[in-house]
Coordinates of N, CA, C and O in Angstrom, one line a residue:
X155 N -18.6 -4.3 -28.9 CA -17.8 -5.0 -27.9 C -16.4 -4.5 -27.9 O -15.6 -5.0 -27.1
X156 N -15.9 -3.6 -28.7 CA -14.4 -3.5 -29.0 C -14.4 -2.0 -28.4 O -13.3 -1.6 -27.9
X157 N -15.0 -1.4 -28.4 CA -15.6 0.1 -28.4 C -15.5 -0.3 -26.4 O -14.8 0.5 -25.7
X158 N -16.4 -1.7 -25.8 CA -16.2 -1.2 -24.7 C -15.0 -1.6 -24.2 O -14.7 -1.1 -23.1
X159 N -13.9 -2.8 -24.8 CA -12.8 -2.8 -24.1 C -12.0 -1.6 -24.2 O -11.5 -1.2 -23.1
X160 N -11.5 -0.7 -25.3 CA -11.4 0.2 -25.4 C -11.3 1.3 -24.2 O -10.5 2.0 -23.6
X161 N -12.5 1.1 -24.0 CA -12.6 2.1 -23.1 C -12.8 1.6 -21.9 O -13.7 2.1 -21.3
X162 N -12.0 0.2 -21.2 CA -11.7 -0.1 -20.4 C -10.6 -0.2 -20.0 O -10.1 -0.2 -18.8
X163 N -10.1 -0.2 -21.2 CA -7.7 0.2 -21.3 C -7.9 1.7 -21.2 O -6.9 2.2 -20.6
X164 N -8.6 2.3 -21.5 CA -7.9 3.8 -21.7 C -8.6 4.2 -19.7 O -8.0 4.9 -19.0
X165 N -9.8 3.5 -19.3 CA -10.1 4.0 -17.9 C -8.6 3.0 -17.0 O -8.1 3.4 -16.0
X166 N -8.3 1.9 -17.4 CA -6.9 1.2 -16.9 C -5.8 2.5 -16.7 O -5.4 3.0 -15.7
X167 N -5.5 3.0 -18.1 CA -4.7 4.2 -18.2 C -5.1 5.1 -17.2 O -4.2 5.4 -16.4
X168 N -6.1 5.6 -17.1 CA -6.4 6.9 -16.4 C -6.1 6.6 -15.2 O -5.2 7.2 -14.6
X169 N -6.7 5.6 -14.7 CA -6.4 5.1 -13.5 C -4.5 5.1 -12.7 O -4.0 5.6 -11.7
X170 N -4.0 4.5 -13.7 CA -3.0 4.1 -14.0 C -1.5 5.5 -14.1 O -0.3 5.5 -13.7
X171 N -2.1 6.3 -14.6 CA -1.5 7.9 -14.7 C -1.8 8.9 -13.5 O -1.1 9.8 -13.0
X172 N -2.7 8.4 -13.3 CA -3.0 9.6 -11.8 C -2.9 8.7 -10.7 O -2.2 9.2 -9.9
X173 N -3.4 7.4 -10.2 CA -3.0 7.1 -8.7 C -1.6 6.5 -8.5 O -0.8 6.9 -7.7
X174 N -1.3 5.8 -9.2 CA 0.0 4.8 -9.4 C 1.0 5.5 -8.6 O 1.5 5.0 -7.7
X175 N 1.4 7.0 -9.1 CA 2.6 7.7 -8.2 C 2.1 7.5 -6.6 O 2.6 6.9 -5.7
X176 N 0.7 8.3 -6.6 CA 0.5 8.5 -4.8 C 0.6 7.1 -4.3 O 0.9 7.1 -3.1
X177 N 0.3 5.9 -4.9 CA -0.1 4.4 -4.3 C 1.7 4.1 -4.3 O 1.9 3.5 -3.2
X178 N 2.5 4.2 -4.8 CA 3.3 3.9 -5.3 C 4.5 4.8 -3.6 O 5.4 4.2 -3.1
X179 N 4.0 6.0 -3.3 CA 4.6 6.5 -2.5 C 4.2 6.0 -1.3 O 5.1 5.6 -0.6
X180 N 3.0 6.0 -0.8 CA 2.1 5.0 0.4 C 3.1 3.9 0.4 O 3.8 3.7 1.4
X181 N 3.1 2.9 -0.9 CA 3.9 2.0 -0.6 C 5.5 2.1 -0.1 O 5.9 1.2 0.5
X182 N 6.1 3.1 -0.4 CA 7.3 3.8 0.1 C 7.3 4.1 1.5 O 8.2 3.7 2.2
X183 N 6.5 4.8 1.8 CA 6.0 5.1 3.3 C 5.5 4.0 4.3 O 5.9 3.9 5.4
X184 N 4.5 3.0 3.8 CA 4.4 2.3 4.6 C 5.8 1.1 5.4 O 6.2 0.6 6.4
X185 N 6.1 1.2 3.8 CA 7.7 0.1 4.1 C 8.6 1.0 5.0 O 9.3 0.4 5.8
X186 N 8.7 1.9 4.8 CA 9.5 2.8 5.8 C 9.7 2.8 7.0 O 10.7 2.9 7.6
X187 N 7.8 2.8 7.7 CA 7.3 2.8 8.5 C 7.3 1.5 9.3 O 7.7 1.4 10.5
X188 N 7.0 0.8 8.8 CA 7.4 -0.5 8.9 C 8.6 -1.3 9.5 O 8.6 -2.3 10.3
X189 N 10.0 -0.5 8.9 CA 11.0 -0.9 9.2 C 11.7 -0.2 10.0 O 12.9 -0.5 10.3
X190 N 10.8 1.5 10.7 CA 11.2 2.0 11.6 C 10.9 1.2 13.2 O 11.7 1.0 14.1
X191 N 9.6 0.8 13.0 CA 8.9 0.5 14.0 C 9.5 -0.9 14.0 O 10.0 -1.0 15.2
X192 N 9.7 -2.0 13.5 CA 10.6 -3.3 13.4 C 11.9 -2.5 14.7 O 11.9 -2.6 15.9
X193 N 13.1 -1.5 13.5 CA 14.1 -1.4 14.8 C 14.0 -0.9 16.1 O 14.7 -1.2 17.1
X194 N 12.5 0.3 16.0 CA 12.8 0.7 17.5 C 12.2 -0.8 18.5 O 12.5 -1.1 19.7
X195 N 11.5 -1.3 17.8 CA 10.8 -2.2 18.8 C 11.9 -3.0 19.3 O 12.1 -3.1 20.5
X196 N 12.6 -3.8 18.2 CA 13.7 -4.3 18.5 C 14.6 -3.7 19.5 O 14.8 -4.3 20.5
X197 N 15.2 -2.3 19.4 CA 16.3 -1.5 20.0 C 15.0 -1.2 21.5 O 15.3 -2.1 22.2
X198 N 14.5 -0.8 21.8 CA 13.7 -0.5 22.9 C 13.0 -1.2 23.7 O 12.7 -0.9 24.8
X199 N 12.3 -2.7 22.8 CA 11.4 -3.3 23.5 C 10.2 -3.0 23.6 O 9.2 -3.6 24.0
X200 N 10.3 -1.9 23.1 CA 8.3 -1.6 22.8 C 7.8 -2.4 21.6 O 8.4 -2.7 20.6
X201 N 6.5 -2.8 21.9 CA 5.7 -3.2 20.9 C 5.4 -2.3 19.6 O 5.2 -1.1 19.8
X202 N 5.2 -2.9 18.4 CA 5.7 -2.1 16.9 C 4.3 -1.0 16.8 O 4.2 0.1 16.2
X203 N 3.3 -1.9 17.5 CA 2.0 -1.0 17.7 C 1.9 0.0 18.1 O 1.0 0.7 17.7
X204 N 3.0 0.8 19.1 CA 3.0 2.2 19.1 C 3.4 3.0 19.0 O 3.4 4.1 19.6
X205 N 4.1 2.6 17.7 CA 4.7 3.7 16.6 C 4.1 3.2 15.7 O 3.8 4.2 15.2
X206 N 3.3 2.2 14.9 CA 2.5 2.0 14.1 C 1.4 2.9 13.8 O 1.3 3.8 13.0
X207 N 0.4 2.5 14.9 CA -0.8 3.5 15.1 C -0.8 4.6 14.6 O -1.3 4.9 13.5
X208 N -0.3 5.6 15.6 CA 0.0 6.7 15.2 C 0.8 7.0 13.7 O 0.2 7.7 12.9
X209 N 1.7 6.5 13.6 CA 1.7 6.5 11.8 C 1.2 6.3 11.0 O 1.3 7.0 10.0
X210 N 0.3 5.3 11.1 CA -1.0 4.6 10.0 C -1.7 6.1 10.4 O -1.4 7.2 9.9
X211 N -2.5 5.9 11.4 CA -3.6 7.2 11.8 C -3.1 8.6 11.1 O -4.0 9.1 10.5
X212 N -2.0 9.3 11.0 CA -1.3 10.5 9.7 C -1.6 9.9 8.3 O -2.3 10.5 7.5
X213 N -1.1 9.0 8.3 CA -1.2 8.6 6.9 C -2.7 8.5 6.3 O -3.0 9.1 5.2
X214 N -3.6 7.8 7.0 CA -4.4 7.5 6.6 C -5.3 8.9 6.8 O -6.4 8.9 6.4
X215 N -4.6 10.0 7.5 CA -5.7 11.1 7.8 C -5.8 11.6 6.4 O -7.0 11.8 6.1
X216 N -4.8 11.9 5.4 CA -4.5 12.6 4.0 C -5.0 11.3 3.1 O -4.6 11.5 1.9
X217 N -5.6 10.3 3.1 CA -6.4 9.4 2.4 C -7.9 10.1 2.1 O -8.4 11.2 2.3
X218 N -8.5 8.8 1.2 CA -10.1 9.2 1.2 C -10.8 8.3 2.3 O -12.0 8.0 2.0
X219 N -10.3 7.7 3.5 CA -11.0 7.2 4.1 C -11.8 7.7 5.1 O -11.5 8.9 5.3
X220 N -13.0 7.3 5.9 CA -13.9 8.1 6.8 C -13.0 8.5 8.0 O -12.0 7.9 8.5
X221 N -13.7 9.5 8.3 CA -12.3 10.6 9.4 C -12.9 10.0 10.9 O -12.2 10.0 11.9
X222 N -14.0 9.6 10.9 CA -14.8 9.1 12.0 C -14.0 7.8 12.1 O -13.7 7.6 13.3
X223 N -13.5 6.8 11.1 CA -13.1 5.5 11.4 C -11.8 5.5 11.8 O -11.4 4.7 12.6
X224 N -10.9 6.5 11.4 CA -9.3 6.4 11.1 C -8.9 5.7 12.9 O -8.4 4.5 13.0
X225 N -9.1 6.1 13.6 CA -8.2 5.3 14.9 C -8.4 3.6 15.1 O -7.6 2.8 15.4
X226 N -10.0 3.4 14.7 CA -10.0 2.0 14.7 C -9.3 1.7 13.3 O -8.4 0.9 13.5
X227 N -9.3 2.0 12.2 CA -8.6 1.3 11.2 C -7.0 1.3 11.4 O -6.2 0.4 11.1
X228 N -6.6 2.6 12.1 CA -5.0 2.5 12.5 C -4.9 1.2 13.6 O -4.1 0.3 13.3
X229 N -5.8 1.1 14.8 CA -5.6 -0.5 15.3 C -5.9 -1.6 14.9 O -5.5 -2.6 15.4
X230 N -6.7 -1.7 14.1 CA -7.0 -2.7 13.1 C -5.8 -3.4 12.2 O -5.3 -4.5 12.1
X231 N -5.7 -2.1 11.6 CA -4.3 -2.6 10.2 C -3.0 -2.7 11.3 O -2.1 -3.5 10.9
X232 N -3.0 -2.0 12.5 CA -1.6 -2.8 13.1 C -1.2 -3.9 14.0 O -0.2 -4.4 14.5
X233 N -2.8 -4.4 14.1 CA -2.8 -5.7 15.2 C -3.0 -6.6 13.7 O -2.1 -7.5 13.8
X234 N -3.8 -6.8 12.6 CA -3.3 -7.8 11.3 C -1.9 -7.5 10.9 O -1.4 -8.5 10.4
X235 N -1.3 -6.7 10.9 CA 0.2 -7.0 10.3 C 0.9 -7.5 11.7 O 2.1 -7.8 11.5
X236 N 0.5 -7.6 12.9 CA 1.4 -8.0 14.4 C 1.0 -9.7 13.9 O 1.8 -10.6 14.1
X237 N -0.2 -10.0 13.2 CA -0.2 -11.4 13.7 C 0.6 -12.2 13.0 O 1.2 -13.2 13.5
X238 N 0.8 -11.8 11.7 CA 2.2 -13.1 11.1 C 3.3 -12.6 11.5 O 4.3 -13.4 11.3
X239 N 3.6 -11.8 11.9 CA 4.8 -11.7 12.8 C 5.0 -12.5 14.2 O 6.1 -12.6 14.7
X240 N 4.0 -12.9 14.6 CA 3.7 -13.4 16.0 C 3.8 -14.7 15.7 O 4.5 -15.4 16.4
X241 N 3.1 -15.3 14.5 CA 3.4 -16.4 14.4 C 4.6 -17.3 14.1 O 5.0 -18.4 14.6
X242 N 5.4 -16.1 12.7 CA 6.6 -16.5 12.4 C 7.3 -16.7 13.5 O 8.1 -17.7 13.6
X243 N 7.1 -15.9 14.3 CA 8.5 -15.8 15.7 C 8.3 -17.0 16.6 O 9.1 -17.9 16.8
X244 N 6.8 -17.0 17.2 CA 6.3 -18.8 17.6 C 6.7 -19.6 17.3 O 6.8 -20.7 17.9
X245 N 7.0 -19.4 15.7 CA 7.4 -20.8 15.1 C 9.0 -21.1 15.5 O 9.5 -22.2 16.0
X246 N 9.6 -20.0 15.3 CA 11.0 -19.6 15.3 C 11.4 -20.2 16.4 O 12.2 -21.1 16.5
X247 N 11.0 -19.8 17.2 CA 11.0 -20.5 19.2 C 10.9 -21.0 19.3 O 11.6 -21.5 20.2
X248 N 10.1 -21.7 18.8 CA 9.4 -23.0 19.6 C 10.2 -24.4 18.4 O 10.1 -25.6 18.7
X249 N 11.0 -24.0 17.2 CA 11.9 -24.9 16.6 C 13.7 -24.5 17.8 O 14.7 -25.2 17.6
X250 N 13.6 -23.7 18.5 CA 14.9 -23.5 19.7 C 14.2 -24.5 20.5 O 14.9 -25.4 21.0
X251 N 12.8 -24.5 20.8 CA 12.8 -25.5 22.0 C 12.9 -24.2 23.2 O 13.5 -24.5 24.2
X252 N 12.5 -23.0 23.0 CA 12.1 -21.8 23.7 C 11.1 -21.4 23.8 O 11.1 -20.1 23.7
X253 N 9.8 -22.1 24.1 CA 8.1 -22.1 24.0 C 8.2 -22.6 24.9 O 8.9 -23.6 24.8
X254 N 7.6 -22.4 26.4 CA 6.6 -22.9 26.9 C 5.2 -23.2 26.8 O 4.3 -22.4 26.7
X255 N 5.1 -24.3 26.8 CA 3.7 -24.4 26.6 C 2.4 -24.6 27.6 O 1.2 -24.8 27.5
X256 N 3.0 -24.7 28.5 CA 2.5 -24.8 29.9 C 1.9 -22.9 30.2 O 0.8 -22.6 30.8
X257 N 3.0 -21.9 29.5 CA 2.4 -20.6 29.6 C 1.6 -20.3 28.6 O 0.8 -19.4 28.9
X258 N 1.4 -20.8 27.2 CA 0.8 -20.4 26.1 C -0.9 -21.1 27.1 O -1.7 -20.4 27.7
X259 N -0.9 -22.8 27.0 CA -1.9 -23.1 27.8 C -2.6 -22.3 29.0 O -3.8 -22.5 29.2
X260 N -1.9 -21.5 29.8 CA -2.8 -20.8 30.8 C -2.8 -19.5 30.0 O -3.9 -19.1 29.6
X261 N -2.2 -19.0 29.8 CA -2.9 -17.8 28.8 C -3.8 -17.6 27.8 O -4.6 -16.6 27.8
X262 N -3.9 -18.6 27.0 CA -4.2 -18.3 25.8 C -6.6 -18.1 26.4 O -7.4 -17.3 25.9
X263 N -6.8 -18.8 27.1 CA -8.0 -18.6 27.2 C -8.4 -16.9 27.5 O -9.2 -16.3 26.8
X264 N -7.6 -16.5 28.6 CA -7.9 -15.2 28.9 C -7.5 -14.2 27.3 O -8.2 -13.3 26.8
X265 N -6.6 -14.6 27.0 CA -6.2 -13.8 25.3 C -7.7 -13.9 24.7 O -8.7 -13.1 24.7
X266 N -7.5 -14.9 24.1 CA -9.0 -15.7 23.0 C -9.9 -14.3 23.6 O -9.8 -13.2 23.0
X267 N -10.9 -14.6 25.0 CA -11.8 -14.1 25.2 C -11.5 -12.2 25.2 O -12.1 -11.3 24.6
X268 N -10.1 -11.9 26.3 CA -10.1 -10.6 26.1 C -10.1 -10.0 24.4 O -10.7 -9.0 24.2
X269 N -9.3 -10.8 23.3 CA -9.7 -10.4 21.9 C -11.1 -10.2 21.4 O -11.5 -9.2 20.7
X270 N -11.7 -11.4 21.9 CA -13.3 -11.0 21.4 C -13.7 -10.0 22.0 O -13.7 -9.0 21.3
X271 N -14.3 -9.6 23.5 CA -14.5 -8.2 24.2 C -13.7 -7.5 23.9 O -14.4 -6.9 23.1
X272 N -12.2 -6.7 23.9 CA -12.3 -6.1 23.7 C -12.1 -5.3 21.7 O -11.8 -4.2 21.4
X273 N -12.3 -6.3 20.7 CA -12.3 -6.0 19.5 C -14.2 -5.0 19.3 O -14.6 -3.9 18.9
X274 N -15.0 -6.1 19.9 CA -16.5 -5.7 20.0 C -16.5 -4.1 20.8 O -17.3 -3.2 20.6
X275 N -15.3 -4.2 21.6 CA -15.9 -3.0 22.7 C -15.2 -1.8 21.6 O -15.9 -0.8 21.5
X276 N -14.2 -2.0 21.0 CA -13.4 -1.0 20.4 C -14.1 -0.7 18.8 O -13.6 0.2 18.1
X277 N -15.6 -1.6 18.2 CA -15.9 -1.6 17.4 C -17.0 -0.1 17.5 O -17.3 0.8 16.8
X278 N -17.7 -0.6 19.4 CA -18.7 0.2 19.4 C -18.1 2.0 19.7 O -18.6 3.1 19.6
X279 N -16.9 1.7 20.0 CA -16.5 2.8 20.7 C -16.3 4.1 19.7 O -16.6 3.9 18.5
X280 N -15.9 5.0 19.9 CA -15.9 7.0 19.0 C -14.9 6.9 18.8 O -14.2 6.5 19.8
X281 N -14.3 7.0 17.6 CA -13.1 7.1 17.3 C -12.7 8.3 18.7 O -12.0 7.9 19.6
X282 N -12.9 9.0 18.6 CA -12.0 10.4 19.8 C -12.0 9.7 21.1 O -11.0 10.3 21.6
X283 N -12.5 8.9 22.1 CA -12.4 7.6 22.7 C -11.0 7.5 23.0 O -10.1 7.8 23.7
X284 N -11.6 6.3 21.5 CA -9.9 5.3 21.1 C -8.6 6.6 21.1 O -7.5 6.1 21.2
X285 N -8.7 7.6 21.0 CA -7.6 9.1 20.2 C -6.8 9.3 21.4 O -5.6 9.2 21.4
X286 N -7.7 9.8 22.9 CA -7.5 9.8 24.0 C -7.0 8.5 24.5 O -5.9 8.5 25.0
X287 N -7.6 7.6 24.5 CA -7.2 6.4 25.3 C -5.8 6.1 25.1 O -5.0 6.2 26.0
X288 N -5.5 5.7 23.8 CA -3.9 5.5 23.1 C -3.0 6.4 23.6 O -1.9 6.1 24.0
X289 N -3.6 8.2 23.4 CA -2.2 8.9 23.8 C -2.0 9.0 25.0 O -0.9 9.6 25.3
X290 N -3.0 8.4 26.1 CA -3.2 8.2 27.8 C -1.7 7.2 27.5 O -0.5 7.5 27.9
X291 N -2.0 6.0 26.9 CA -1.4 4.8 27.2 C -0.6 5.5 26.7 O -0.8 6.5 27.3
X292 N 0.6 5.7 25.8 CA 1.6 6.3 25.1 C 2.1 7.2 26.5 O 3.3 7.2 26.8
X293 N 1.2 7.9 27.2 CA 1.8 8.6 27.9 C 2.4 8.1 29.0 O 3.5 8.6 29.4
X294 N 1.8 6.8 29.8 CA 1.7 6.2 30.8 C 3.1 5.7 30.3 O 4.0 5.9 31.1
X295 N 3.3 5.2 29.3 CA 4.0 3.6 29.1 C 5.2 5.0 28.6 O 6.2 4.2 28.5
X296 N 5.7 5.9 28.4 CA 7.1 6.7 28.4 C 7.3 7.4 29.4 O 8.1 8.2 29.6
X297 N 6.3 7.0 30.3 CA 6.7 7.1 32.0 C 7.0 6.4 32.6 O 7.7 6.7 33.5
X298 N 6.6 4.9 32.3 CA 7.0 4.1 33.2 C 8.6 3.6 32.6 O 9.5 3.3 33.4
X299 N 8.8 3.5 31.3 CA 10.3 3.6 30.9 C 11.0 4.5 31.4 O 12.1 4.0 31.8
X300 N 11.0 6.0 31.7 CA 11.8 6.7 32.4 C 11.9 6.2 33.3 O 13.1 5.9 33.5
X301 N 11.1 5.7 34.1 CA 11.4 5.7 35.7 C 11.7 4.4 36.5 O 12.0 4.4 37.8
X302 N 11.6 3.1 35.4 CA 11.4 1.5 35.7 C 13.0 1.3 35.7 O 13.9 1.5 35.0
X303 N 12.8 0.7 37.1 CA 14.5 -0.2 36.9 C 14.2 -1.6 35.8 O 13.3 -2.2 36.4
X304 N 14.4 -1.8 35.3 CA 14.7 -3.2 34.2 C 15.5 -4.0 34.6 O 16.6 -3.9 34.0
X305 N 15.1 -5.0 35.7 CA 15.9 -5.8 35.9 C 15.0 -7.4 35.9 O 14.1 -7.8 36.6
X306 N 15.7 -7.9 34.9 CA 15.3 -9.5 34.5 C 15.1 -10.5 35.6 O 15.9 -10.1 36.5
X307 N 14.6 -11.3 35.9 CA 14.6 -12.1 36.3 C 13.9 -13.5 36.0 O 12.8 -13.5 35.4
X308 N 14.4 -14.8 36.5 CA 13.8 -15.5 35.7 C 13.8 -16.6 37.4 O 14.7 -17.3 37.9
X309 N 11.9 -16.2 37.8 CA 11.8 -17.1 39.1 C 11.2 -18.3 39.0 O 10.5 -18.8 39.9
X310 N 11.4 -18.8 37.6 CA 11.0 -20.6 37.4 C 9.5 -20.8 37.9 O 9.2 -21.9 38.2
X311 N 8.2 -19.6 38.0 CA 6.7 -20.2 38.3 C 6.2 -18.7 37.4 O 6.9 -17.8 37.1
X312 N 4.6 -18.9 37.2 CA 4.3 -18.4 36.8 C 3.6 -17.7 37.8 O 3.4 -18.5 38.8
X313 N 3.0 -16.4 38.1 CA 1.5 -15.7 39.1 C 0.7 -17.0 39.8 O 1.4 -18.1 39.9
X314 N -0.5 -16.9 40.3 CA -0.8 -17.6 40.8 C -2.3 -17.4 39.3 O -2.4 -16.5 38.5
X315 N -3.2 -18.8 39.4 CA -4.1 -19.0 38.3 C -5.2 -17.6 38.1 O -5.3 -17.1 36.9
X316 N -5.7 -17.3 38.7 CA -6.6 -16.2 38.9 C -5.6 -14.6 38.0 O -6.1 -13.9 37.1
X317 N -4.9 -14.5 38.4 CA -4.1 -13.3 37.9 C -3.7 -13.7 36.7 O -4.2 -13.1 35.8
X318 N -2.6 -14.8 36.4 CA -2.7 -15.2 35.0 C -4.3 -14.8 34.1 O -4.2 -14.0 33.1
X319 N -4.9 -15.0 34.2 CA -6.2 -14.8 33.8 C -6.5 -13.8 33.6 O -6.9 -13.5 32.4
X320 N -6.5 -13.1 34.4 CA -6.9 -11.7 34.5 C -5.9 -10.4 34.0 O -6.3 -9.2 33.8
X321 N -4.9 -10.9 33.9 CA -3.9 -10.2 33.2 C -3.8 -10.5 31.8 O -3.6 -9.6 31.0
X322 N -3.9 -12.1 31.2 CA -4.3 -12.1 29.6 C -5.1 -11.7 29.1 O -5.2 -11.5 27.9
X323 N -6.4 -11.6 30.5 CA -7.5 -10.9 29.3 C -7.6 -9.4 29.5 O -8.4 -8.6 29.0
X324 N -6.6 -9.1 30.3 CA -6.4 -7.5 30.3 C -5.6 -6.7 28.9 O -5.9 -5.8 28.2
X325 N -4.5 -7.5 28.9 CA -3.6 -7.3 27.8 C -3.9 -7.7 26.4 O -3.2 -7.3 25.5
X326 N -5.2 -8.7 26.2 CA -5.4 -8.7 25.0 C -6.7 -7.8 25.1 O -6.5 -6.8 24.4
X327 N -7.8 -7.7 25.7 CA -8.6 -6.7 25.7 C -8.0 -5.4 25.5 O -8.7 -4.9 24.6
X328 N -7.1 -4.7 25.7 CA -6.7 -3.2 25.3 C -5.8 -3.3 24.2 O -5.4 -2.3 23.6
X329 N -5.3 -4.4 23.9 CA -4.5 -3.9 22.3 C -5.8 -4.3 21.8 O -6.0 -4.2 20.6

């Protein structure tokens, strides 16, 4: 019995001597990454998801994970780290008394279902698919910032019910 803890401290060790530095820099990198994609989102208004992606997807290409999975696991691990951020911030707002809830209520159904379709659709899909699809979107969406006037407006109604709809389950089906 002593013979086999032994030689479960000394495999702790081994373990412990060879991954620890590389896990140790991942964790370096990821926090980096992390806090890049935080300011540009902040400073630009893009969502953190795409500078995420593509960073996880490098990172994870020099891992031991399957090369066939890497794009869904890069959208996977960046829509679970979006969701406690989504919440925190909900919370945050909505203690301002800066929540609508009249928009969360007509949204959230088309969200709900576009998440289930399109998580299932992105499950069955080729990773090289999802590879193309993202740098399409990436390409689309630093074209439309070139060329979008940005001007705010706030016209007190929401779309009409049908488009509401169809637009939440658009925008949650593709993230």
């Amino acid at each position: 019995s002593s013979q086999y803890y032994k030689k479960k401290v000394y495999m702790l060790l081994l373990f412990w001597e060879t991954c620890m530095p590389f896990l140790i820099w991942q964790l370096i990198l990821l926090l980096l990454l992390g806090s890049v994609a935080g300011l540009l989102g902040g400073l630009l208004g893009i969502g953190g998801g795409t500078i995420i992606v593509p960073c996880l997807y490098f990172l994870f290409k020099y891992s031991a994970l399957p090369q066939a999975d890497l794009m869904q696991l890069s959208i996977g691990t960046s829509l679970a780290s979006i969701v406690f951020s989504t919440f925190s911030s909900a919370k945050a707002h909505s203690k301002r008394g800066s929540v609508d809830k009249k928009v969360i209520k007509r949204f959230l159904p088309g969200i709900i279902i576009g998440c289930l379709i399109g998580g299932k659709v992105a499950q069955l899909t080729v990773g090289l698919f999802l590879e193309i699809f993202f740098g399409l979107f990436a390409i689309a969406l630093g074209v439309y910032f070139l060329n979008a006037k940005h001007n705010i407006t706030d016209e007190g109604s929401l779309p009409s019910f049908p488009l509401v709809d169809i637009s939440a389950f658009l925008i949650a089906s593709i993230s």
